[in-house]
PDB file of C-alpha atoms in Angstrom:
ATOM      1  CA  MET K 116      -0.022   0.027   0.018  1.00 95.00           C
ATOM      2  CA  ALA K 117       2.718   2.402   0.865  1.00 94.00           C
ATOM      3  CA  ALA K 118       4.324   1.953  -2.581  1.00 96.00           C
ATOM      4  CA  GLY K 119       1.136   2.940  -4.296  1.00 97.00           C
ATOM      5  CA  LYS K 120       0.755  -0.471  -6.002  1.00 97.00           C
ATOM      6  CA  PRO K 121      -2.423  -2.730  -5.974  1.00 96.00           C
ATOM      7  CA  VAL K 122      -2.489  -5.426  -3.463  1.00 96.00           C
ATOM      8  CA  LEU K 123      -3.054  -9.060  -4.189  1.00 94.00           C
ATOM      9  CA  GLY K 124      -3.419 -10.801  -0.771  1.00 93.00           C
ATOM     10  CA  PHE K 125      -3.301 -14.481  -0.325  1.00 93.00           C
ATOM     11  CA  ILE K 126      -4.613 -13.840   3.391  1.00 94.00           C
ATOM     12  CA  GLU K 127      -7.530 -13.584   5.554  1.00 93.00           C
ATOM     13  CA  GLY K 128      -8.790 -11.784   8.533  1.00 94.00           C
ATOM     14  CA  ALA K 129      -8.062  -8.202   9.518  1.00 94.00           C
ATOM     15  CA  ALA K 130      -5.677  -7.660   6.599  1.00 95.00           C
ATOM     16  CA  THR K 131      -8.432  -8.644   4.217  1.00 96.00           C
ATOM     17  CA  ASP K 132     -10.706  -6.056   5.884  1.00 96.00           C
ATOM     18  CA  VAL K 133      -8.155  -3.377   5.537  1.00 96.00           C
ATOM     19  CA  ILE K 134      -7.638  -4.044   1.860  1.00 97.00           C
ATOM     20  CA  LYS K 135     -11.367  -4.073   1.251  1.00 97.00           C
ATOM     21  CA  GLU K 136     -11.970  -0.919   3.153  1.00 97.00           C
ATOM     22  CA  ALA K 137      -9.073   0.682   1.315  1.00 97.00           C
ATOM     23  CA  ASP K 138     -10.367  -0.568  -2.045  1.00 97.00           C
ATOM     24  CA  CYS K 139      -6.715  -1.169  -3.014  1.00 97.00           C
ATOM     25  CA  GLY K 140      -6.749  -4.672  -4.338  1.00 96.00           C
ATOM     26  CA  TYR K 141      -7.971  -8.243  -3.987  1.00 95.00           C
ATOM     27  CA  THR K 142      -7.708 -10.966  -1.565  1.00 95.00           C
ATOM     28  CA  VAL K 143      -8.422 -14.708  -1.458  1.00 96.00           C
ATOM     29  CA  ASN K 144      -8.133 -17.157   1.443  1.00 95.00           C
ATOM     30  CA  PRO K 145      -4.761 -18.815   1.805  1.00 94.00           C
ATOM     31  CA  ASP K 146      -6.125 -22.246   1.198  1.00 94.00           C
ATOM     32  CA  ASP K 147      -8.000 -21.365  -1.879  1.00 96.00           C
ATOM     33  CA  ILE K 148      -5.514 -21.853  -4.750  1.00 94.00           C
ATOM     34  CA  ASP K 149      -8.251 -22.188  -7.330  1.00 96.00           C
ATOM     35  CA  GLY K 150      -9.690 -18.883  -6.109  1.00 94.00           C
ATOM     36  CA  LEU K 151      -6.344 -17.201  -6.599  1.00 94.00           C
ATOM     37  CA  VAL K 152      -5.998 -18.591 -10.159  1.00 94.00           C
ATOM     38  CA  ASP K 153      -9.522 -17.323 -10.876  1.00 94.00           C
ATOM     39  CA  LEU K 154      -8.558 -13.876  -9.285  1.00 93.00           C
ATOM     40  CA  ILE K 155      -5.539 -13.454 -11.443  1.00 91.00           C
ATOM     41  CA  GLN K 156      -7.038 -14.809 -14.645  1.00 92.00           C
ATOM     42  CA  ASN K 157     -10.367 -12.867 -14.344  1.00 90.00           C
ATOM     43  CA  LYS K 158     -10.211  -9.870 -12.163  1.00 88.00           C
ATOM     44  CA  LEU K 159      -6.670  -8.837 -12.721  1.00 89.00           C
ATOM     45  CA  VAL K 160      -6.378  -9.475 -16.336  1.00 90.00           C
ATOM     46  CA  GLN K 161      -9.908  -8.257 -17.369  1.00 91.00           C
ATOM     47  CA  ASN K 162      -9.762  -5.218 -15.056  1.00 89.00           C
ATOM     48  CA  SER K 163      -6.033  -4.189 -15.603  1.00 92.00           C
ATOM     49  CA  HIS K 164      -7.257  -0.696 -16.395  1.00 94.00           C
ATOM     50  CA  GLN K 165      -8.243  -0.366 -12.756  1.00 95.00           C
ATOM     51  CA  LEU K 166      -4.878  -1.298 -11.212  1.00 95.00           C
ATOM     52  CA  PRO K 167      -3.426   2.263 -11.003  1.00 97.00           C
ATOM     53  CA  LEU K 168      -6.593   3.490  -9.196  1.00 98.00           C
ATOM     54  CA  LEU K 169      -6.244   0.575  -6.665  1.00 97.00           C
ATOM     55  CA  GLY K 170      -2.757   1.506  -6.070  1.00 97.00           C
ATOM     56  CA  SER K 171      -3.592   5.063  -5.583  1.00 98.00           C
ATOM     57  CA  ASN K 172      -6.311   4.122  -3.113  1.00 98.00           C
ATOM     58  CA  GLY K 173      -3.894   2.110  -1.218  1.00 98.00           C
ATOM     59  CA  LYS K 174      -1.343   4.875  -0.954  1.00 97.00           C
ATOM     60  CA  THR K 175      -4.094   7.256   0.214  1.00 97.00           C
ATOM     61  CA  TYR K 176      -5.241   4.923   2.915  1.00 96.00           C
ATOM     62  CA  PHE K 177      -1.663   4.166   4.057  1.00 95.00           C
ATOM     63  CA  ASP K 178      -0.889   7.969   4.324  1.00 93.00           C
ATOM     64  CA  THR K 179      -4.050   8.406   6.233  1.00 91.00           C
ATOM     65  CA  TYR K 180      -3.775   5.644   8.653  1.00 90.00           C
ATOM     66  CA  PHE K 181      -0.381   4.015   8.867  1.00 89.00           C
ATOM     67  CA  THR K 182       2.362   6.641   8.690  1.00 89.00           C
ATOM     68  CA  LYS K 183       4.886   6.467  11.583  1.00 90.00           C
ATOM     69  CA  GLN K 184       3.343   9.621  13.146  1.00 90.00           C
ATOM     70  CA  LYS K 185      -0.201   8.389  12.824  1.00 87.00           C
ATOM     71  CA  CYS K 186       0.830   5.066  14.554  1.00 87.00           C
ATOM     72  CA  ILE K 187       2.608   6.929  17.318  1.00 92.00           C
ATOM     73  CA  ASN K 188      -0.411   9.274  17.856  1.00 91.00           C
ATOM     74  CA  ASN K 189      -2.788   6.192  17.983  1.00 87.00           C
ATOM     75  CA  LEU K 190      -0.464   4.456  20.545  1.00 90.00           C
ATOM     76  CA  ILE K 191      -0.444   7.535  22.804  1.00 92.00           C
ATOM     77  CA  ALA K 192      -4.127   8.084  22.567  1.00 92.00           C
ATOM     78  CA  ALA K 193      -4.730   4.402  23.465  1.00 91.00           C
ATOM     79  CA  MET K 194      -2.286   4.655  26.489  1.00 93.00           C
ATOM     80  CA  ASP K 195      -4.065   7.814  27.603  1.00 92.00           C
ATOM     81  CA  THR K 196      -7.256   5.972  27.833  1.00 91.00           C
ATOM     82  CA  LEU K 197      -5.573   3.598  30.384  1.00 89.00           C
ATOM     83  CA  ASN K 198      -5.036   6.412  32.909  1.00 70.00           C
TER      84      ASN K 198
END
């Protein structure tokens, strides 16, 4: 995401949620090899014109939520709630 490239995730869980929320790529469950092949053959190849937009979406999301300063600020805010 930080590189501004579309994401192809062979993952599940929270990472999948972030990729969907950011609208920056596609995911498939780690045990779904046929799904990965289908994803590459159908979505990536047939929608290759959308790849730059997905990359841009990922970069924007990263800059909004995952920069070093944002992470530090979130950590400080979380620690402040413990007091």
